[in-house]
Amino acid sequence: MKVLVINCGSSSLKYQVLDMTNETLLAKGLVERIGLAGSMIAHEKVGQDKFKLEVPMKDHKDAIGHVLEALLDKDHGVVANMDEIGAVGHRVVHAGEKYASSVMITEDVIKALEECTELAPLHNPPNLLGISACKELMPNTPMVGVFDTAFHQTMPPESYIYAIPYEYYEKYRIRRYGFHGTSHKYVAERAAEIIGKPFDKIKIITCHLGNGASVAAIENGKCIDTSMGFTPLEGLVMGTRSGDIDPAIVSFIAQKEGVALDDVNNVLNKKSGMMGISGISSDFRDIEKAAEEGNERAKLALKVFAHSVKFYIGGYMAEMNGADAIVFTAGVGENDIGMRDMICAEMECLGIELCANCNDIRGKEAIISTDTSKVKVLLVPTNEELMIARDTLEIVSKK
Ligand code: AMP
């Protein structure tokens, strides 16, 4: 079966078509500036050059229309007619406490996801627009929702309850949800395969370190804790997000700067993290270049980031009474040799020993710890689209 994977942002849309008979990628693409001037689609059939087309797209329905046209195109397409697409898998960020795994999208599911919009006001609305556009244009194709929050739903209450009046959890569902679940699950399953242990009998700490970053503790195949919280702002230091701070800082800044709480929220999401500390960029490559040139704030940003990851690894090892494996993934985790080295340095007391030679690698699956390291350290490139396609195939096949 061929599966179309759709990941809708507010003005962008990423897609892939995979042939799930052998899990191969057939085509992928990106639509940008939906609803804005200069909207365009960049489509790539595997083995061919990318083609780009600038064409007005007033909304997500227009965008999906152009995606389907590209998939049917006689030169760049991968299907002869739309019936060849057996199912569509949609990435949806927030499913609240409603879904602990992927589900077939029905009217009831759409209603439940609409109710979660309050919890993810920036993400769920475009995800839902993508679903309704696909339903209109492909009314007979089954659709599956794959949720960023789902994998973390196995956390025990002591991991997800905040120590604020319990009534806020009851009234508003304020709790830790966690995000990047599809990625954490994919790389943890791969890590178990690589080291040859059953996924449901292993303790793994997964470090998804990209522009957004989170760590998860996975015990016997189930997530038991994760660093992102009620929103993706909590936890690690990120590209432009602060991660953990003393909550009292929020009203203190608002008062001192004479700005509204929403403005402080914006600063914590968009002007903090690596960008905020370094004052240079949110991109680790720029920060590392500046650090090499002697910039002290760039050096400090890298140290603060490494410290925050180390802190969670140590905490999760304490929670699980050890770990069999630590996995690095996403832009920084897959490519930043120096950062992996900084994070894993001086953790021999926890049984973590990085192998300098094996760590000299980017973007490929590898074991990067020494042979004697008690805890295996791995690099596993993430593949959220494949995970979405797998879930989609599984659910559609059960129907
Ligand atoms: P992601 O959000 O997973 O796409 O990760 C994007 C981030 O990965 C970028 O902002 C960079 O900070 C980081 N990144 C990508 N390539 C490299 C590299 N070669 N070295 C260091 N950091 C990198």
Tab-separated table of C-alpha atoms and ligand atoms in Angstrom:
chain	number	residue	atom	x	y	z
A	1	MET	CA	0.000	0.000	0.000
A	2	LYS	CA	1.130	3.565	-0.742
A	3	VAL	CA	0.647	5.954	2.172
A	4	LEU	CA	0.617	9.747	1.990
A	5	VAL	CA	1.971	11.402	5.140
A	6	ILE	CA	0.880	14.981	5.785
A	7	ASN	CA	2.354	17.383	8.337
A	8	CYS	CA	0.576	20.761	8.251
A	9	GLY	CA	1.909	23.929	9.849
A	10	SER	CA	0.142	27.290	9.872
A	11	SER	CA	1.588	28.394	6.528
A	12	SER	CA	3.525	25.325	5.459
A	13	LEU	CA	2.902	21.673	4.666
A	14	LYS	CA	5.382	18.802	4.489
A	15	TYR	CA	4.468	15.573	2.771
A	16	GLN	CA	5.885	12.196	1.831
A	17	VAL	CA	4.598	9.224	-0.120
A	18	LEU	CA	5.913	5.862	1.043
A	19	ASP	CA	5.450	2.455	-0.484
A	20	MET	CA	4.758	0.402	2.620
A	21	THR	CA	5.235	-2.966	0.921
A	22	ASN	CA	8.956	-2.347	1.444
A	23	GLU	CA	8.920	0.905	3.451
A	24	THR	CA	10.543	2.946	0.698
A	25	LEU	CA	10.194	6.649	0.130
A	26	LEU	CA	8.759	7.496	-3.306
A	27	ALA	CA	8.422	11.274	-3.131
A	28	LYS	CA	8.510	14.131	-0.670
A	29	GLY	CA	7.892	17.821	-0.694
A	30	LEU	CA	7.276	21.076	1.041
A	31	VAL	CA	4.641	23.741	0.451
A	32	GLU	CA	5.463	27.136	1.897
A	33	ARG	CA	3.761	30.493	2.338
A	34	ILE	CA	0.216	29.085	2.207
A	35	GLY	CA	-2.208	32.027	2.243
A	36	LEU	CA	0.642	34.502	1.680
A	37	ALA	CA	2.194	36.154	-1.360
A	38	GLY	CA	4.753	33.956	-3.130
A	39	SER	CA	3.362	30.563	-2.095
A	40	MET	CA	5.291	27.695	-3.611
A	41	ILE	CA	5.658	23.936	-3.732
A	42	ALA	CA	9.000	22.101	-3.877
A	43	HIS	CA	8.442	18.480	-4.912
A	44	GLU	CA	11.007	15.726	-5.222
A	45	LYS	CA	10.469	12.319	-6.717
A	46	VAL	CA	13.167	10.024	-5.341
A	47	GLY	CA	16.005	9.789	-7.857
A	48	GLN	CA	15.010	12.972	-9.696
A	49	ASP	CA	15.885	16.638	-9.271
A	50	LYS	CA	13.605	18.765	-7.119
A	51	PHE	CA	11.073	20.835	-9.022
A	52	LYS	CA	9.750	24.105	-7.661
A	53	LEU	CA	6.576	25.880	-8.659
A	54	GLU	CA	5.436	29.264	-7.448
A	55	VAL	CA	1.664	29.322	-7.569
A	56	PRO	CA	-0.979	31.178	-5.520
A	57	MET	CA	-2.444	29.029	-2.701
A	58	LYS	CA	-5.022	30.797	-0.609
A	59	ASP	CA	-5.525	28.021	1.934
A	60	HIS	CA	-4.604	24.450	2.928
A	61	LYS	CA	-7.142	22.993	0.499
A	62	ASP	CA	-5.363	24.742	-2.389
A	63	ALA	CA	-2.049	23.477	-1.026
A	64	ILE	CA	-3.209	19.848	-0.816
A	65	GLY	CA	-4.696	20.212	-4.318
A	66	HIS	CA	-1.225	21.114	-5.606
A	67	VAL	CA	0.374	18.254	-3.681
A	68	LEU	CA	-2.051	15.806	-5.312
A	69	GLU	CA	-1.360	17.343	-8.730
A	70	ALA	CA	2.387	16.868	-8.180
A	71	LEU	CA	1.834	13.243	-7.146
A	72	LEU	CA	-0.148	12.622	-10.348
A	73	ASP	CA	2.193	14.564	-12.645
A	74	LYS	CA	3.362	12.460	-15.586
A	75	ASP	CA	7.012	13.460	-15.116
A	76	HIS	CA	7.393	13.969	-11.368
A	77	GLY	CA	4.458	11.951	-10.081
A	78	VAL	CA	4.449	8.610	-8.290
A	79	VAL	CA	0.854	7.448	-8.831
A	80	ALA	CA	-1.281	7.032	-11.957
A	81	ASN	CA	-4.496	7.844	-10.096
A	82	MET	CA	-5.427	8.795	-6.549
A	83	ASP	CA	-6.891	5.354	-5.785
A	84	GLU	CA	-3.302	4.124	-5.571
A	85	ILE	CA	-2.963	6.070	-2.306
A	86	GLY	CA	-4.379	3.561	0.166
A	87	ALA	CA	-4.410	5.866	3.186
A	88	VAL	CA	-3.315	9.227	4.542
A	89	GLY	CA	-1.468	9.617	7.846
A	90	HIS	CA	-1.785	13.020	9.486
A	91	ARG	CA	0.597	14.320	12.096
A	92	VAL	CA	-1.419	16.028	14.829
A	93	VAL	CA	0.402	17.705	17.694
A	94	HIS	CA	-2.032	17.504	20.587
A	95	ALA	CA	-4.555	14.826	21.449
A	96	GLY	CA	-4.731	15.732	25.151
A	97	GLU	CA	-5.565	12.762	27.363
A	98	LYS	CA	-7.931	11.366	24.789
A	99	TYR	CA	-5.663	9.166	22.668
A	100	ALA	CA	-2.688	7.078	23.765
A	101	SER	CA	-2.098	5.761	20.254
A	102	SER	CA	-2.876	6.566	16.639
A	103	VAL	CA	-6.503	6.280	15.504
A	104	MET	CA	-8.652	6.226	12.392
A	105	ILE	CA	-9.967	9.749	11.872
A	106	THR	CA	-13.741	9.926	12.294
A	107	GLU	CA	-16.082	12.837	13.016
A	108	ASP	CA	-15.780	12.029	16.746
A	109	VAL	CA	-11.982	12.136	16.547
A	110	ILE	CA	-12.102	15.505	14.779
A	111	LYS	CA	-14.388	16.825	17.524
A	112	ALA	CA	-12.005	15.566	20.219
A	113	LEU	CA	-9.029	17.197	18.468
A	114	GLU	CA	-10.931	20.466	18.155
A	115	GLU	CA	-11.435	20.349	21.917
A	116	CYS	CA	-7.632	20.077	22.307
A	117	THR	CA	-7.056	23.253	20.278
A	118	GLU	CA	-6.981	25.279	23.468
A	119	LEU	CA	-3.950	23.233	24.556
A	120	ALA	CA	-2.064	23.735	21.256
A	121	PRO	CA	-3.454	26.910	19.690
A	122	LEU	CA	-0.613	27.248	17.181
A	123	HIS	CA	-0.450	23.629	16.071
A	124	ASN	CA	-3.805	21.864	16.178
A	125	PRO	CA	-5.738	24.343	13.948
A	126	PRO	CA	-3.449	23.867	10.898
A	127	ASN	CA	-3.349	20.091	11.547
A	128	LEU	CA	-7.159	20.074	11.473
A	129	LEU	CA	-7.212	22.217	8.314
A	130	GLY	CA	-5.035	19.603	6.629
A	131	ILE	CA	-7.424	16.835	7.663
A	132	SER	CA	-10.528	18.642	6.406
A	133	ALA	CA	-8.828	19.577	3.104
A	134	CYS	CA	-7.816	15.942	2.525
A	135	LYS	CA	-11.297	14.732	3.420
A	136	GLU	CA	-12.762	17.048	0.802
A	137	LEU	CA	-10.295	16.152	-1.924
A	138	MET	CA	-9.976	12.416	-1.133
A	139	PRO	CA	-13.365	11.565	0.413
A	140	ASN	CA	-12.961	7.801	0.051
A	141	THR	CA	-9.413	7.453	1.354
A	142	PRO	CA	-9.060	6.380	4.996
A	143	MET	CA	-7.221	8.851	7.218
A	144	VAL	CA	-5.277	8.149	10.391
A	145	GLY	CA	-4.261	10.642	13.087
A	146	VAL	CA	-0.806	10.189	14.645
A	147	PHE	CA	-0.297	12.358	17.715
A	148	ASP	CA	2.875	13.869	19.186
A	149	THR	CA	1.437	13.478	22.666
A	150	ALA	CA	0.235	9.860	22.357
A	151	PHE	CA	3.458	7.992	23.224
A	152	HIS	CA	3.775	9.942	26.492
A	153	GLN	CA	0.305	9.004	27.718
A	154	THR	CA	1.769	6.017	29.589
A	155	MET	CA	3.524	8.319	32.077
A	156	PRO	CA	2.495	7.666	35.678
A	157	PRO	CA	0.749	10.518	37.546
A	158	GLU	CA	3.874	11.314	39.579
A	159	SER	CA	5.549	12.279	36.294
A	160	TYR	CA	2.704	14.310	34.829
A	161	ILE	CA	1.041	16.045	37.778
A	162	TYR	CA	2.339	19.525	38.574
A	163	ALA	CA	2.463	20.579	42.207
A	164	ILE	CA	-0.157	23.295	41.795
A	165	PRO	CA	-3.727	23.097	43.181
A	166	TYR	CA	-5.143	19.800	41.909
A	167	GLU	CA	-8.338	21.523	40.830
A	168	TYR	CA	-6.429	23.123	37.900
A	169	TYR	CA	-5.779	19.645	36.572
A	170	GLU	CA	-9.430	18.731	37.074
A	171	LYS	CA	-10.823	21.968	35.644
A	172	TYR	CA	-8.344	22.777	32.858
A	173	ARG	CA	-6.358	19.549	32.352
A	174	ILE	CA	-3.129	21.353	33.242
A	175	ARG	CA	-0.539	18.571	33.389
A	176	ARG	CA	2.611	17.389	31.612
A	177	TYR	CA	1.745	16.033	28.148
A	178	GLY	CA	5.115	15.851	26.388
A	179	PHE	CA	5.770	16.181	22.656
A	180	HIS	CA	7.996	14.672	19.906
A	181	GLY	CA	6.415	11.334	20.912
A	182	THR	CA	6.565	9.859	17.401
A	183	SER	CA	10.293	10.568	17.206
A	184	HIS	CA	11.071	9.257	20.707
A	185	LYS	CA	9.199	6.039	19.939
A	186	TYR	CA	10.852	5.529	16.546
A	187	VAL	CA	14.431	5.996	17.743
A	188	ALA	CA	13.875	3.957	20.915
A	189	GLU	CA	12.513	1.020	18.912
A	190	ARG	CA	15.436	1.260	16.473
A	191	ALA	CA	17.947	1.452	19.337
A	192	ALA	CA	16.508	-1.739	20.866
A	193	GLU	CA	16.825	-3.471	17.473
A	194	ILE	CA	20.403	-2.237	16.992
A	195	ILE	CA	21.580	-3.482	20.378
A	196	GLY	CA	19.562	-6.659	19.982
A	197	LYS	CA	17.283	-6.437	23.030
A	198	PRO	CA	13.480	-6.599	23.127
A	199	PHE	CA	11.949	-3.108	23.228
A	200	ASP	CA	9.654	-4.111	26.084
A	201	LYS	CA	12.541	-5.249	28.296
A	202	ILE	CA	14.919	-2.333	28.096
A	203	LYS	CA	15.489	1.074	29.698
A	204	ILE	CA	16.244	3.827	27.179
A	205	ILE	CA	16.760	7.574	27.404
A	206	THR	CA	16.046	9.283	24.096
A	207	CYS	CA	17.436	12.771	23.445
A	208	HIS	CA	15.626	14.511	20.578
A	209	LEU	CA	17.882	17.549	20.164
A	210	GLY	CA	16.766	19.824	17.340
A	211	ASN	CA	15.482	23.348	17.221
A	212	GLY	CA	12.872	22.061	19.656
A	213	ALA	CA	14.413	19.586	22.086
A	214	SER	CA	13.168	17.028	24.574
A	215	VAL	CA	14.345	13.969	26.475
A	216	ALA	CA	12.229	10.919	27.289
A	217	ALA	CA	12.665	8.042	29.727
A	218	ILE	CA	11.359	4.771	28.291
A	219	GLU	CA	11.100	1.682	30.482
A	220	ASN	CA	9.951	-1.680	29.126
A	221	GLY	CA	8.563	-0.094	25.958
A	222	LYS	CA	6.600	2.628	27.763
A	223	CYS	CA	7.377	6.297	28.236
A	224	ILE	CA	7.567	7.016	31.963
A	225	ASP	CA	8.757	10.633	31.839
A	226	THR	CA	9.620	13.403	29.410
A	227	SER	CA	11.016	16.903	29.653
A	228	MET	CA	8.433	18.901	27.674
A	229	GLY	CA	5.351	19.687	29.657
A	230	PHE	CA	1.956	21.324	29.356
A	231	THR	CA	3.428	23.027	26.279
A	232	PRO	CA	6.643	22.461	24.297
A	233	LEU	CA	8.271	25.309	26.256
A	234	GLU	CA	9.299	23.281	29.291
A	235	GLY	CA	12.423	21.185	29.750
A	236	LEU	CA	15.682	21.540	27.857
A	237	VAL	CA	17.200	24.765	26.595
A	238	MET	CA	16.190	24.992	22.899
A	239	GLY	CA	16.963	27.059	19.787
A	240	THR	CA	14.793	29.996	20.852
A	241	ARG	CA	12.847	28.514	23.817
A	242	SER	CA	13.968	28.955	27.403
A	243	GLY	CA	13.123	25.492	28.711
A	244	ASP	CA	12.889	25.285	32.526
A	245	ILE	CA	12.994	28.573	34.396
A	246	ASP	CA	11.695	29.738	37.757
A	247	PRO	CA	8.013	30.576	37.028
A	248	ALA	CA	8.337	33.721	39.168
A	249	ILE	CA	10.580	35.197	36.449
A	250	VAL	CA	7.543	35.622	34.171
A	251	SER	CA	5.698	38.213	36.246
A	252	PHE	CA	9.003	39.787	37.323
A	253	ILE	CA	9.966	40.502	33.681
A	254	ALA	CA	6.430	41.710	32.881
A	255	GLN	CA	6.633	44.176	35.764
A	256	LYS	CA	10.181	45.375	35.109
A	257	GLU	CA	9.725	45.750	31.344
A	258	GLY	CA	6.151	47.047	31.592
A	259	VAL	CA	4.865	44.422	29.160
A	260	ALA	CA	1.910	42.009	29.155
A	261	LEU	CA	2.249	38.360	30.214
A	262	ASP	CA	1.631	37.300	26.608
A	263	ASP	CA	4.655	39.338	25.551
A	264	VAL	CA	6.829	37.556	28.117
A	265	ASN	CA	5.491	34.242	26.830
A	266	ASN	CA	6.570	35.320	23.368
A	267	VAL	CA	10.072	36.199	24.628
A	268	LEU	CA	10.368	32.784	26.301
A	269	ASN	CA	9.295	30.997	23.114
A	270	LYS	CA	10.996	33.050	20.414
A	271	LYS	CA	13.863	35.088	21.872
A	272	SER	CA	15.326	32.833	24.535
A	273	GLY	CA	17.259	29.556	24.543
A	274	MET	CA	20.483	29.424	22.533
A	275	MET	CA	19.491	32.618	20.720
A	276	GLY	CA	18.833	34.457	23.971
A	277	ILE	CA	22.067	33.429	25.698
A	278	SER	CA	24.404	33.759	22.707
A	279	GLY	CA	22.772	36.802	21.117
A	280	ILE	CA	24.061	35.334	17.837
A	281	SER	CA	21.714	32.703	16.453
A	282	SER	CA	19.516	29.762	17.378
A	283	ASP	CA	21.541	27.555	15.049
A	284	PHE	CA	24.249	25.500	16.747
A	285	ARG	CA	26.525	25.780	13.706
A	286	ASP	CA	26.639	29.588	14.002
A	287	ILE	CA	27.108	29.420	17.756
A	288	GLU	CA	29.932	26.893	17.482
A	289	LYS	CA	31.689	29.011	14.883
A	290	ALA	CA	31.459	32.039	17.163
A	291	ALA	CA	32.661	29.980	20.136
A	292	GLU	CA	35.688	28.830	18.135
A	293	GLU	CA	36.427	32.472	17.394
A	294	GLY	CA	36.444	33.154	21.129
A	295	ASN	CA	32.932	34.547	21.695
A	296	GLU	CA	32.261	34.020	25.420
A	297	ARG	CA	28.472	34.111	25.251
A	298	ALA	CA	28.491	31.520	22.473
A	299	LYS	CA	30.680	29.285	24.661
A	300	LEU	CA	28.320	29.857	27.583
A	301	ALA	CA	25.224	28.962	25.505
A	302	LEU	CA	26.807	25.631	24.507
A	303	LYS	CA	27.715	24.870	28.131
A	304	VAL	CA	24.206	25.732	29.378
A	305	PHE	CA	22.653	23.482	26.709
A	306	ALA	CA	24.949	20.534	27.512
A	307	HIS	CA	24.262	21.039	31.220
A	308	SER	CA	20.494	20.893	30.668
A	309	VAL	CA	20.681	17.609	28.712
A	310	LYS	CA	23.089	16.086	31.258
A	311	PHE	CA	20.726	17.086	34.060
A	312	TYR	CA	17.797	15.202	32.518
A	313	ILE	CA	19.887	12.137	31.650
A	314	GLY	CA	21.027	11.921	35.278
A	315	GLY	CA	17.483	12.435	36.558
A	316	TYR	CA	16.000	9.782	34.300
A	317	MET	CA	18.734	7.292	35.209
A	318	ALA	CA	17.782	7.843	38.843
A	319	GLU	CA	14.068	7.394	38.006
A	320	MET	CA	14.645	4.128	36.126
A	321	ASN	CA	17.425	2.810	38.385
A	322	GLY	CA	19.834	2.912	35.439
A	323	ALA	CA	19.588	2.748	31.673
A	324	ASP	CA	20.635	0.286	28.978
A	325	ALA	CA	20.933	2.915	26.268
A	326	ILE	CA	21.006	6.630	25.543
A	327	VAL	CA	19.974	7.712	22.055
A	328	PHE	CA	20.779	10.962	20.270
A	329	THR	CA	18.595	12.170	17.412
A	330	ALA	CA	17.312	15.247	15.453
A	331	GLY	CA	19.406	18.069	13.930
A	332	VAL	CA	21.805	18.629	16.826
A	333	GLY	CA	21.731	15.054	18.176
A	334	GLU	CA	22.489	13.569	14.748
A	335	ASN	CA	25.096	16.070	13.562
A	336	ASP	CA	26.796	17.806	16.432
A	337	ILE	CA	29.776	15.662	17.364
A	338	GLY	CA	31.145	18.223	19.830
A	339	MET	CA	27.819	18.635	21.631
A	340	ARG	CA	27.365	14.868	22.064
A	341	ASP	CA	30.874	14.814	23.497
A	342	MET	CA	30.141	17.679	25.919
A	343	ILE	CA	26.922	16.033	27.119
A	344	CYS	CA	28.479	12.620	27.729
A	345	ALA	CA	31.728	13.903	29.244
A	346	GLU	CA	32.473	12.891	32.829
A	347	MET	CA	29.541	10.533	33.246
A	348	GLU	CA	31.674	7.421	33.841
A	349	CYS	CA	30.153	7.189	37.327
A	350	LEU	CA	26.830	6.399	35.600
A	351	GLY	CA	28.434	3.842	33.282
A	352	ILE	CA	28.489	6.195	30.259
A	353	GLU	CA	31.704	6.220	28.181
A	354	LEU	CA	31.679	7.796	24.759
A	355	CYS	CA	34.145	6.453	22.155
A	356	ALA	CA	35.813	9.462	20.486
A	357	ASN	CA	36.424	7.605	17.204
A	358	CYS	CA	32.932	6.134	16.945
A	359	ASN	CA	31.397	9.515	17.832
A	360	ASP	CA	33.100	11.097	14.804
A	361	ILE	CA	30.019	10.505	12.669
A	362	ARG	CA	26.975	12.400	11.415
A	363	GLY	CA	23.473	11.379	10.387
A	364	LYS	CA	23.989	7.594	10.439
A	365	GLU	CA	22.901	4.862	12.808
A	366	ALA	CA	25.828	3.964	15.041
A	367	ILE	CA	26.843	2.870	18.513
A	368	ILE	CA	29.093	5.675	19.738
A	369	SER	CA	30.042	4.383	23.198
A	370	THR	CA	33.119	2.286	24.024
A	371	ASP	CA	32.820	-1.509	24.110
A	372	THR	CA	33.168	-1.378	27.891
A	373	SER	CA	30.544	1.333	28.427
A	374	LYS	CA	27.798	-0.128	30.646
A	375	VAL	CA	25.264	2.149	29.003
A	376	LYS	CA	25.245	1.951	25.198
A	377	VAL	CA	25.157	5.384	23.540
A	378	LEU	CA	23.638	5.463	20.049
A	379	LEU	CA	23.069	7.835	17.202
A	380	VAL	CA	19.775	7.077	15.440
A	381	PRO	CA	18.472	9.496	12.786
A	382	THR	CA	14.795	10.068	13.424
A	383	ASN	CA	12.130	9.251	10.840
A	384	GLU	CA	8.771	10.517	12.040
A	385	GLU	CA	7.204	10.126	8.599
A	386	LEU	CA	8.020	6.421	8.443
A	387	MET	CA	6.567	5.961	11.941
A	388	ILE	CA	3.380	7.793	10.866
A	389	ALA	CA	3.147	5.646	7.733
A	390	ARG	CA	3.649	2.452	9.792
A	391	ASP	CA	0.892	3.391	12.232
A	392	THR	CA	-1.365	4.373	9.327
A	393	LEU	CA	-0.831	1.062	7.544
A	394	GLU	CA	-1.406	-0.910	10.750
A	395	ILE	CA	-4.672	0.851	11.574
A	396	VAL	CA	-6.035	0.773	8.048
A	397	SER	CA	-5.163	-2.925	7.722
A	398	LYS	CA	-7.140	-3.735	10.899
A	399	LYS	CA	-10.299	-2.102	9.524
B	1	AMP	P1	15.811	20.018	13.632
B	1	AMP	O1	14.865	20.911	14.388
B	1	AMP	O2	15.825	18.618	14.121
B	1	AMP	O3	15.644	20.129	12.135
B	1	AMP	O4	17.285	20.576	13.939
B	1	AMP	C1	17.724	21.819	13.417
B	1	AMP	C2	18.969	22.276	14.148
B	1	AMP	O5	19.992	21.275	14.082
B	1	AMP	C3	19.606	23.504	13.534
B	1	AMP	O6	19.019	24.700	13.984
B	1	AMP	C4	21.033	23.390	14.022
B	1	AMP	O7	21.132	24.031	15.277
B	1	AMP	C5	21.259	21.920	14.221
B	1	AMP	N1	22.203	21.340	13.232
B	1	AMP	C6	21.952	20.890	11.993
B	1	AMP	N2	23.087	20.456	11.391
B	1	AMP	C7	24.094	20.646	12.290
B	1	AMP	C8	25.504	20.397	12.283
B	1	AMP	N3	26.132	19.880	11.227
B	1	AMP	N4	26.191	20.734	13.401
B	1	AMP	C9	25.579	21.267	14.469
B	1	AMP	N5	24.254	21.507	14.529
B	1	AMP	C10	23.516	21.216	13.468
